[in-house]
Steps between C-alpha positions, in 0.01 A plus 500: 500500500740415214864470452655641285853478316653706278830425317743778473692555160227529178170495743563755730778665406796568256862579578557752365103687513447386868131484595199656280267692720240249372669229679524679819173585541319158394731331743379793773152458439543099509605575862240721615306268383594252750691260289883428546725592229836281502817586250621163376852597354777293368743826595654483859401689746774748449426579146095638637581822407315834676227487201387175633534549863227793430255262407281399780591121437337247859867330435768399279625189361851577361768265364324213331322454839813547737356755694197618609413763678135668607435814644861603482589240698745199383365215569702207293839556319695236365866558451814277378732487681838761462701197416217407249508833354894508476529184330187577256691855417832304395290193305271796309852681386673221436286397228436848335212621670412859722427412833269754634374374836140607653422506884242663751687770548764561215604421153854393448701564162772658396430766274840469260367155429117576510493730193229656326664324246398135659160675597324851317339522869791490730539879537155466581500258762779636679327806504162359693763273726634839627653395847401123434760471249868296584773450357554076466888655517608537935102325555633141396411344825224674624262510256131392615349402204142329427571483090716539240490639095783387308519691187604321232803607260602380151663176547428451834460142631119521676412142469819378685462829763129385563626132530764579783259696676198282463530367860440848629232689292190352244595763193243714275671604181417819308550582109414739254290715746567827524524571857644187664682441138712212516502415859511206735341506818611256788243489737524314799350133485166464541463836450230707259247737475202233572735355820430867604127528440433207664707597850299788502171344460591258789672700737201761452229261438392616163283235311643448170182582324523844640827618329542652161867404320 
């Protein structure tokens, strides 16, 4: 038996295509098969749209490694704390940047600042969100969060945003790509895609040399 795992965006699918057939039915026949087939996703668990949720996937590791869940069942989520999440919203704006904040269970931005102006994809996100979409707006204290993009803006002050938040988050920065375009992640410390991997081969006792990345 092998393990699997499949990143999301550019490998298995595209936001605004969704899945290929030919996707869906390798990943099927991988299952039948016997192996396990694990999504490995730097999106949060909130932004897994329908399309993906399709897939027969053994178990998903969403938000850099935040959360991980198998068989539909959650079995690790890491979230910051509402104070955390308040404080990170006011440092992100204060310096220029779009806060849009990622949890488990919803996505938090405020549209009138989240433009498809900052982003070509945001109509497109908020459209696979559906109910999982908030408002940051009336949400300020309540938002469970496991991640954060912070989109950046002409003139915007990243550098000194990342600094003031360093204590909090370990920080991925994305330019000149054309879906994350000029994005910062903050992902928890000690958080990534590999952190995830490896929980997963301990807690289900996968031997390394019997995954595929």
């Amino acid at each position: 038996m092998k393990a699997v795992f499949f990143d999301a965006d550019g490998t298995v699918c595209d936001i605004e295509k969704g899945v290929p057939q030919s996707a869906r039915d390798a990943i099927r026949r991988l299952v039948d098969q016997g192996h396990q087939a694990w999504l490995c996703t730097g999106r949060s668990r909130a932004f897994v749209p329908g399309y993906l949720e399709e897939i027969p996937f053994t178990g998903m590791i969403s938000a850099c490694g935040a959360t991980i869940e198998k068989d539909g069942q959650r079995l690790f989520n890491r979230e910051m704390t509402p104070e955390v999440a308040r404080r990170s919203v006011e440092i992100l704006r204060k310096y220029g940047l779009v806060p849009v904040m990622e949890g488990a269970d919803y996505m938090y931005y405020d549209k009138e600042e989240y433009t498809n102006e900052v982003n070509w994809y945001r109509d497109l996100i908020t459209k696979a969100l559906g109910k999982r979409w908030r408002p940051i707006r009336g949400y300020e204290d309540q938002m469970r969060i496991n991640k954060i993009s912070a989109k950046m803006r002409p003139g915007c002050q990243a550098d000194r945003a990342c600094a003031e938040l360093s204590a909090y988050y370990d920080v991925i920065r994305h330019e000149n790509n054309d879906f994350v375009g000029t994005t910062i992640e903050l992902v928890p410390k000690g958080f990534n895609k590999a952190v995830g991997i490896a929980a997963v081969c301990r807690l289900f006792q996968i031997p390394w040399e019997d995954t595929v990345v």
